[in-house]
Coordinates of C-alpha atoms and ligand atoms in Angstrom, one line a residue:
X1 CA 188.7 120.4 253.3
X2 CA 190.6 117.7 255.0
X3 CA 188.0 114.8 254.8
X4 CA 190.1 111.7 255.3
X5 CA 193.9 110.0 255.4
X6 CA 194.6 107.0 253.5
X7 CA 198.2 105.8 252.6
X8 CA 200.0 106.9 249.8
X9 CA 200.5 103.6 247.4
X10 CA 203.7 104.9 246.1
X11 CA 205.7 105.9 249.6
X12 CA 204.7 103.8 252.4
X13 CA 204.0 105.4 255.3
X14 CA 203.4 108.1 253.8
X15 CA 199.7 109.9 254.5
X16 CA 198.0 112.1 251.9
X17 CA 194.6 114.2 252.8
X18 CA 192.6 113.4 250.2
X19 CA 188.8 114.5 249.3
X20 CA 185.8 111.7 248.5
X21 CA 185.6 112.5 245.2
X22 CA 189.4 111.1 245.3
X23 CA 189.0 108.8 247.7
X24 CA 188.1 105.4 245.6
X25 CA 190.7 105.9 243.0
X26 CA 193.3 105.9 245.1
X27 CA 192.9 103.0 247.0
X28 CA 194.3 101.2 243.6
X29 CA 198.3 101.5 242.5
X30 CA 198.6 104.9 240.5
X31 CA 199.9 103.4 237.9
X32 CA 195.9 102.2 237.1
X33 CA 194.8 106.0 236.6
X34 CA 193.5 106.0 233.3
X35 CA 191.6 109.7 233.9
X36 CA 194.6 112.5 233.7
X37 CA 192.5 114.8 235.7
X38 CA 192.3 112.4 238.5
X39 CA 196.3 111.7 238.4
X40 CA 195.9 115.5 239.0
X41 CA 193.8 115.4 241.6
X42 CA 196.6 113.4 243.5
X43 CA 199.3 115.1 242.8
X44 CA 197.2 118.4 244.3
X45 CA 196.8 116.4 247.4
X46 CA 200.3 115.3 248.2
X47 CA 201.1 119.3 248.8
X48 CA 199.4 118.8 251.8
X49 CA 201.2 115.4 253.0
X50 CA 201.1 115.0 256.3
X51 CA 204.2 113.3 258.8
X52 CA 201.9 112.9 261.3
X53 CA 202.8 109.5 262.3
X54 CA 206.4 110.1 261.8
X55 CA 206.4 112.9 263.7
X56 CA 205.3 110.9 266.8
X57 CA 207.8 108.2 266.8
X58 CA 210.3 110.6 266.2
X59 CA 209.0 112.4 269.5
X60 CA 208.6 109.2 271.1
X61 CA 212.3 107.9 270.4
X62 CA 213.4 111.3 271.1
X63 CA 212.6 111.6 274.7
X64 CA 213.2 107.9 275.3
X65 CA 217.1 108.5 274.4
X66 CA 216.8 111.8 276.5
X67 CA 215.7 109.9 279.5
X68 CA 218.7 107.4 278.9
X69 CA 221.4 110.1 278.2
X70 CA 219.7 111.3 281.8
X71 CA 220.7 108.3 283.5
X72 CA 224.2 108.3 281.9
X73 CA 224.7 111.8 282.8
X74 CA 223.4 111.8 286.7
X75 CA 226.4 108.6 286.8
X76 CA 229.0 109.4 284.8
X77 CA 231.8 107.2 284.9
X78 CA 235.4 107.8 283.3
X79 CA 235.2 104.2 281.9
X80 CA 231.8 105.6 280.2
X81 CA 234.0 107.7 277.6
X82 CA 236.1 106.6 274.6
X83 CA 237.7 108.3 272.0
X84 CA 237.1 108.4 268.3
X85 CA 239.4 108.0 265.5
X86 CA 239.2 111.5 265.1
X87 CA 240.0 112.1 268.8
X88 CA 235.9 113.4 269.6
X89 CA 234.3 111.8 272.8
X90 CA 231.9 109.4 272.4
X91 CA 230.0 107.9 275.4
X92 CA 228.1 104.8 276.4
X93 CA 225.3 107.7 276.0
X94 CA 225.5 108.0 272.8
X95 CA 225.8 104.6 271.5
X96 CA 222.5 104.0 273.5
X97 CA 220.7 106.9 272.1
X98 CA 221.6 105.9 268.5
X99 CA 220.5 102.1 269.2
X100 CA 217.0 103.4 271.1
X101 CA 216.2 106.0 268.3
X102 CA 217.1 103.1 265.6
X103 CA 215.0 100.2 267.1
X104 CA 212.4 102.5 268.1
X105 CA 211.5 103.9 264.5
X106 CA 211.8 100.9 263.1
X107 CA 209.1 99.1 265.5
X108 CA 207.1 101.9 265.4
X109 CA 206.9 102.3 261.5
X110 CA 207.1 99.2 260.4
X111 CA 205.4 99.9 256.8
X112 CA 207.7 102.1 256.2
X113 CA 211.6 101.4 254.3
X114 CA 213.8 102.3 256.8
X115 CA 217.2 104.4 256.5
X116 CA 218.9 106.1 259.0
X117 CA 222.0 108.5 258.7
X118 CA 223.5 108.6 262.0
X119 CA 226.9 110.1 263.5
X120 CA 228.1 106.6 265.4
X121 CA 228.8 103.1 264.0
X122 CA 229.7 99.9 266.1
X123 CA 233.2 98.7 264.8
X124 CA 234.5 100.1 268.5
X125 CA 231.7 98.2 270.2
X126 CA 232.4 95.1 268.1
X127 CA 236.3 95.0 269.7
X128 CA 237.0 92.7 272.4
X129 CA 238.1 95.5 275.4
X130 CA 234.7 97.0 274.3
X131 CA 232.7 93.7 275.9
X132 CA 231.6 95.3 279.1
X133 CA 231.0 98.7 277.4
X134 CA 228.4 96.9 275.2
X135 CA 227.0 94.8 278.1
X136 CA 226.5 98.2 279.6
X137 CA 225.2 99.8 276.7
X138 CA 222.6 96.6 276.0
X139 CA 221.5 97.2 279.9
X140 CA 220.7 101.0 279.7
X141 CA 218.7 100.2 276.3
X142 CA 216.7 97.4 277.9
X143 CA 215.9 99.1 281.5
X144 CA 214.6 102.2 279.1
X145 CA 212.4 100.2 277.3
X146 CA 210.9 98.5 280.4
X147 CA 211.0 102.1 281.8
X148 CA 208.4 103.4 279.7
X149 CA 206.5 99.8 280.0
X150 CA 207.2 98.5 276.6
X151 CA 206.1 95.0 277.6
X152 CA 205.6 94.2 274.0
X153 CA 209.1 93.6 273.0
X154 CA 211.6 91.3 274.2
X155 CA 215.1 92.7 275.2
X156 CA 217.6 93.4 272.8
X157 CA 220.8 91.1 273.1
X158 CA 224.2 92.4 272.5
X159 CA 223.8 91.5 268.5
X160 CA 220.5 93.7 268.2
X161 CA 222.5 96.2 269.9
X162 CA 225.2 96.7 267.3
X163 CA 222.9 96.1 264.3
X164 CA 220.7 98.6 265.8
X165 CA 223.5 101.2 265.7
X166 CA 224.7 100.0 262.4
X167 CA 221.3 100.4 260.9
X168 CA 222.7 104.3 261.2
X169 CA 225.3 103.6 257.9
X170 CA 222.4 104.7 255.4
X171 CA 224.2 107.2 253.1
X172 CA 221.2 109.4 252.6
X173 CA 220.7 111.4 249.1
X174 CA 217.8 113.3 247.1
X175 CA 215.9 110.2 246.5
X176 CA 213.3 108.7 249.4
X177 CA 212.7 109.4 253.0
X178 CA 215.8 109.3 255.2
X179 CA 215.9 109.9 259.1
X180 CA 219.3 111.9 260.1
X181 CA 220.1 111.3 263.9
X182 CA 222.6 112.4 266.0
X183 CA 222.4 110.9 269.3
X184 CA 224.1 113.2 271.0
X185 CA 224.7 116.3 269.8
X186 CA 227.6 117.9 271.6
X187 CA 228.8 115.4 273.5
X188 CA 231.8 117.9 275.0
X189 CA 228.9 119.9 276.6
X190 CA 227.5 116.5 277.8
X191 CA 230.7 115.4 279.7
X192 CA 230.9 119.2 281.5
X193 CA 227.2 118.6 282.7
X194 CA 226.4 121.3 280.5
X195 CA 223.6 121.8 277.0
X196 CA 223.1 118.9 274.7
X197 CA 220.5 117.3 272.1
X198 CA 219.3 114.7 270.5
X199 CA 218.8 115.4 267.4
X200 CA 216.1 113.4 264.7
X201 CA 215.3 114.8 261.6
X202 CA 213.4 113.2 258.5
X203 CA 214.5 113.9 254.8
X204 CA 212.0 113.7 251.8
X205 CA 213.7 113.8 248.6
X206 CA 216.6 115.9 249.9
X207 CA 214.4 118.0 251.6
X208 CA 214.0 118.2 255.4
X209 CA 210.7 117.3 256.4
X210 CA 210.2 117.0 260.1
X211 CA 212.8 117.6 263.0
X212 CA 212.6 116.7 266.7
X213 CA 215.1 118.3 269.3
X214 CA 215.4 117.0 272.7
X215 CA 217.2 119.7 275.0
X216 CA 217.4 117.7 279.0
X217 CA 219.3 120.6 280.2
X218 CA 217.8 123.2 278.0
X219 CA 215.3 125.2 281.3
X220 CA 211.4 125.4 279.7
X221 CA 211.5 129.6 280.1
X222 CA 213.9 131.8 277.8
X223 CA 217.5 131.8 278.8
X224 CA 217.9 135.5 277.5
X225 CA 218.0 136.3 281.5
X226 CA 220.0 133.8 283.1
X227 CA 220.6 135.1 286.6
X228 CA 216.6 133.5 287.6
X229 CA 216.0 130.7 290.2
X230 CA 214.9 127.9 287.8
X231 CA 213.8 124.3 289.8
X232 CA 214.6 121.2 288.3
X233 CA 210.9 120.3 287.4
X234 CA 211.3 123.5 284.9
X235 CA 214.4 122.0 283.0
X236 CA 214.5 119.7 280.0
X237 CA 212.2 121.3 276.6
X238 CA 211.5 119.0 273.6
X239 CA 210.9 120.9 270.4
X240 CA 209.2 119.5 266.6
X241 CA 208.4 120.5 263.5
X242 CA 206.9 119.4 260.5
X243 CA 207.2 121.0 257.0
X244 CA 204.4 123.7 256.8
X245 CA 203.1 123.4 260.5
X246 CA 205.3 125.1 262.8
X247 CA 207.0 124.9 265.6
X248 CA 206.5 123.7 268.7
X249 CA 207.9 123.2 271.9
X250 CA 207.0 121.2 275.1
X251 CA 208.4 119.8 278.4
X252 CA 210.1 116.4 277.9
X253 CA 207.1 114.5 280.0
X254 CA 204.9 115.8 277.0
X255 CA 203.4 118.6 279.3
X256 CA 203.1 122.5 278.3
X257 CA 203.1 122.4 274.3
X258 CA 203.2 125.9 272.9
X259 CA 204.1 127.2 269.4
X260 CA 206.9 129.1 269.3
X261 CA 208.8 131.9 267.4
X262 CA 211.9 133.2 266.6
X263 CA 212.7 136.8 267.8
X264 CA 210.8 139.0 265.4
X265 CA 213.5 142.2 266.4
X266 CA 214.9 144.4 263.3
X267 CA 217.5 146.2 264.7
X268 CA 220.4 144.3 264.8
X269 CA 221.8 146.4 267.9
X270 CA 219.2 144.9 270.1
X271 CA 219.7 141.2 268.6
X272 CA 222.0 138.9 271.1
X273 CA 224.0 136.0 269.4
X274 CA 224.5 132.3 270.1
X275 CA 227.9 130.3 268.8
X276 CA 229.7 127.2 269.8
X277 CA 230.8 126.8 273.4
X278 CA 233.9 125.4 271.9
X279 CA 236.5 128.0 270.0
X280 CA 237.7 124.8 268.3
X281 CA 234.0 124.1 266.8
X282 CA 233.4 128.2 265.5
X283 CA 235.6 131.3 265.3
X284 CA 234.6 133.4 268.0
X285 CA 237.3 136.1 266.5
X286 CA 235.5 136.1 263.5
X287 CA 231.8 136.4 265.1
X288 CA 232.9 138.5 267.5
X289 CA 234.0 141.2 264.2
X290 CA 230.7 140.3 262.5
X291 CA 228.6 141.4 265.5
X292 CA 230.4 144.6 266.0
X293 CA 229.7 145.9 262.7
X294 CA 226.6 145.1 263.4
X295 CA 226.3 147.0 266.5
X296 CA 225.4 144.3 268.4
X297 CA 225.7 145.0 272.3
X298 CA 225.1 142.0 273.9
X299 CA 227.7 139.4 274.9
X300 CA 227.6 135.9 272.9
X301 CA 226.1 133.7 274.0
X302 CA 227.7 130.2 274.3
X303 CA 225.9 127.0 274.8
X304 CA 226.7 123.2 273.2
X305 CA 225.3 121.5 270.6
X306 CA 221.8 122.1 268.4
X307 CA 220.1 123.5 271.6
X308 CA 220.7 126.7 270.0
X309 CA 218.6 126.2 267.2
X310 CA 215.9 125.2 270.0
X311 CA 216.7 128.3 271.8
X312 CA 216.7 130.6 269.2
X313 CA 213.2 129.1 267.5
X314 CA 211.5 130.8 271.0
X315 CA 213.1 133.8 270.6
X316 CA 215.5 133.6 273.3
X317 CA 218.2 135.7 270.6
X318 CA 218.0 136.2 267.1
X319 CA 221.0 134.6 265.7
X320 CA 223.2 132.1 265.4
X321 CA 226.8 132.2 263.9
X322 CA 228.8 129.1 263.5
X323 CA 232.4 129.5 261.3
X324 CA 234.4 126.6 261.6
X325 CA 237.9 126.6 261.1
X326 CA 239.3 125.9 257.9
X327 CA 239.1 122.1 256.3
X328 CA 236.1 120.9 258.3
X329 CA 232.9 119.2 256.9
X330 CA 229.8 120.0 258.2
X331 CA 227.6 116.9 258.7
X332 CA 223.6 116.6 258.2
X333 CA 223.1 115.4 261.3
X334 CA 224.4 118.6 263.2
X335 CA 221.8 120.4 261.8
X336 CA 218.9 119.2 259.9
X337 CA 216.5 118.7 262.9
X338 CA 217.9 122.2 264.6
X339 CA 216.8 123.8 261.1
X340 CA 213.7 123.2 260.6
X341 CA 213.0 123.7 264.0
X342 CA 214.2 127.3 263.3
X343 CA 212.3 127.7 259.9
X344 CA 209.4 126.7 260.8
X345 CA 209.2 129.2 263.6
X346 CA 209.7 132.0 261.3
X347 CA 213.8 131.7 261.1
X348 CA 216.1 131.0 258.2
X349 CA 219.5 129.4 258.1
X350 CA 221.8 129.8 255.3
X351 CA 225.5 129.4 254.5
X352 CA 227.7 132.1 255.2
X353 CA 227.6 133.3 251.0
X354 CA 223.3 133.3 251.4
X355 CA 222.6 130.0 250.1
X356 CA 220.1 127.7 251.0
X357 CA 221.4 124.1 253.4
X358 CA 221.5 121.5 251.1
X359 CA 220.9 118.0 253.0
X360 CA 220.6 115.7 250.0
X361 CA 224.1 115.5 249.2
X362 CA 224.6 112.2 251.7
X363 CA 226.5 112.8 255.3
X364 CA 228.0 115.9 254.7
X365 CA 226.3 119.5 253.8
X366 CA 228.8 120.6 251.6
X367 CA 229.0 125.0 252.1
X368 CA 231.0 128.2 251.9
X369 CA 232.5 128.4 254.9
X370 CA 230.1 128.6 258.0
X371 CA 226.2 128.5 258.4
X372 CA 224.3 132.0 259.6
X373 CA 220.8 131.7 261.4
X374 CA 218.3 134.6 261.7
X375 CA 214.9 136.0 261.0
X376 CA 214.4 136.8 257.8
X377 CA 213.9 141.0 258.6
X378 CA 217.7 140.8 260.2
X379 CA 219.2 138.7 257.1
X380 CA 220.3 141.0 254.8
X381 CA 222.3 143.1 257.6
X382 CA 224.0 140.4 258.5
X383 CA 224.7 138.8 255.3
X384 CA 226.4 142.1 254.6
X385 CA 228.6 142.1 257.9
X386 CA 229.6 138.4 257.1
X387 CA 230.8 139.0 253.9
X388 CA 233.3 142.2 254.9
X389 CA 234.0 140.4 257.8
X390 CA 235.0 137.0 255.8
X391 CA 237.3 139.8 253.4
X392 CA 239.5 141.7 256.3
X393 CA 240.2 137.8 257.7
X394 CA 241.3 136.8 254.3
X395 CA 243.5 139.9 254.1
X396 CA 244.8 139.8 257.1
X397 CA 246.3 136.4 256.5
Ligands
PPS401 N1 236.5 121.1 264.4 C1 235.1 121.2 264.4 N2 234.5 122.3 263.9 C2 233.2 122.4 263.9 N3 232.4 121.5 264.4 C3 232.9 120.4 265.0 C4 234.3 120.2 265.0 N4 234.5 119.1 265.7 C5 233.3 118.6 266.0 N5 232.3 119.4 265.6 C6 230.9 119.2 265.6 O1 230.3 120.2 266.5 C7 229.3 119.5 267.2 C8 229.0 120.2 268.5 O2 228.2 121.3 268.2 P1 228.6 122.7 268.6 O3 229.8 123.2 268.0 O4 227.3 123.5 268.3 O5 228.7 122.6 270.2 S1 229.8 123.2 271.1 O6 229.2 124.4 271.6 O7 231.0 123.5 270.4 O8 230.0 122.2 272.1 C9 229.8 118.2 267.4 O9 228.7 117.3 267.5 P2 228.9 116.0 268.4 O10 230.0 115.2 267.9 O11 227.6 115.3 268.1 O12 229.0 116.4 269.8 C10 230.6 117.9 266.1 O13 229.9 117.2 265.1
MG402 MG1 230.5 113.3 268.0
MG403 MG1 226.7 116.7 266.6
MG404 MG1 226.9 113.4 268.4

């Protein structure tokens, strides 16, 4: 029985359902239980920790950056794009999103020790031809804080701006509570008007806790049919998890909730696939092998960024194959929201040898090769079609 939520003395922000009989003691420091039973008592209760009020500022900072990235994508300007060291787009978009997400959690927790891994950092910004780039960037944060009538915060100058975005360096690890944010999660797919997230996920000693996917172009019914009539006021899903709770999704004005599923087919011939959009982000030779000898008959299906996860959580196909090419290192924040999202609607991702996602190595998820999604029924198949497929591509070089 679930008869009250204090804070947890050792984690801020923390909650912990805790019975009365419990109750006193552990409004003291821990380190005062004398009783062992009671210390027992406590450590019973935080398997049921709860991430409620985490879960909600991720949700609110979540669609907040959505409805910014909205603006930016209704008026893109050429000006709006600049390229990264490693030649990836990065827009005025997601710079915003990252500084949003980052002020907001922070404002919104403020009990809480705050570390963010993120995918953007501000030494571009902080370059002299970047000037009018940050003004704009400081503009679109401010006018979506008033947007939402945030009266009780002043706007953010160009300084809170960049240390906003630079609060993202955290390097993130097994030890703590770290948020994982990528602001925009395929920002190609974002430039062709196309799918794209924002993705916001929470780590608790390595372990992902909660995850919040924002979809704006990602339509509220299943995309397994695509040739329907869908109106703009059906467009635009946001979907969270927290550990042990499921999944959920609703429309980004916070209308419609509904727990959701992952397909629960199987037969892997009636299972479609999703991949990468981009053949430079996932071998499409290679899925395209794995699917056959699994007889699948469907055509991919190919759609940006960690959307997929979102659509595959409701069941709109039952897995997702991403193989990138050789020398490339995945980072956490490309999939730590998107996979718990999946798990906890009944899905599990793996790499492509089986093994569990590891996200509390720092930035990068270190793997074998690619990542495989599915419900646990189709798994073993297609663990089996990965691995031949993997050996005729090695021998074939
Ligand atoms: N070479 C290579 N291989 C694999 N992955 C790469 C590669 N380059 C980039 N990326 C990352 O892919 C992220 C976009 O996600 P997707 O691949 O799912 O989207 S897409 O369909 O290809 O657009 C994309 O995320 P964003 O940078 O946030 O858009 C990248 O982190
Ligand atoms: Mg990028
Ligand atoms: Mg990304
Ligand atoms: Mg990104």
């Amino acid at each position: 029985m679930v008869a009250s939520i204090v804070q947890n003395p050792l984690k801020l922000g923390t909650t912990l359902h805790l019975t009365p009989t419990i109750l006193a003691p552990i409004s003291r420091p821990l380190l005062f239980f004398s009783n062992p039973l009671q210390l027992r008592a406590v450590r019973r209760a935080s398997v049921s920790m709860s991430y409620d009020r985490q879960l909600a500022a991720a949700k609110k900072a979540a669609s907040l950056a959505a409805r910014l990235c909205q603006k930016v994508q209704k008026a893109l300007l050429q000006s709006d794009v600049q390229s990264k060291f490693d030649r990836t787009p990065v827009t005025v978009a997601d710079y915003g999103s990252q500084a949003l997400v980052s002020f907001i959690l922070e404002k919104e927790l403020p009990s809480m020790s705050f570390s963010l891994v993120a995918e953007e950092d501000s030494e571009d910004l902080r370059k002299e031809e970047a000037q009018g780039t940050l003004k704009r960037i400081t503009d679109l944060v401010n006018e979506t804080l008033a947007s939402d009538g945030m009266t009780d915060v002043s706007p953010l100058s160009e300084e809170d701006v960049l240390v906003a975005i630079d609060n993202g360096k955290s390097e993130g690890g097994p030890r703590g509570q770290h948020w994982v944010l990528d602001p925009i999660d395929g920002t190609k797919g974002f430039l062709r008007g196309d799918q794209y997230a924002i993705a916001l996920a929470l780590l608790d000693e390595g372990k992902v806790v909660l995850g919040v996917l924002a979809c704006p172009n990602l339509p509220l019914a299943s995309i397994a049919s695509r040739n329907q009539h869908i109106s703009k006021d059906d467009v635009g899903c946001l979907f969270y998890a927290q550990v042990g709770t499921g999944t959920y999704m609703q429309s980004l004005d916070g209308s419609r909730e509904t727990k959701v599923h992952v397909c629960a087919t199987e037969t892997p011939e009636e299972a479609s696939f999703f991949e990468s959009f981009e053949a430079e982000h996932s071998m499409h030779d290679l899925s395209s092998s794995i699917a056959k000898k699994l007889g699948v008959k469907a055509p991919p299906v190919r759609i940006d960024s960690q959307a997929k996860y979102g659509a595959l959580s409701r069941g709109d196909g039952a897995i997702y194959l991403r193989f990138p090419h050789k020398g490339y290192r995945e980072k956490i924040w490309d999939h730590a929201a998107g996979y718990i999202v999946v798990a906890e609607a009944g899905g599990v991702a793996t790499d492509a040898a089986g093994n569990p996602l590891d996200f509390s190595r720092g930035r990068y998820l270190d793997l074998d090769t690619g990542i495989i999604v599915a419900n646990q029924k189709l798994m073993p198949a297609l663990l089996k079609a990965v691995q031949e497929s993997l050996k005729e591509k090695a021998s074939s070089l």
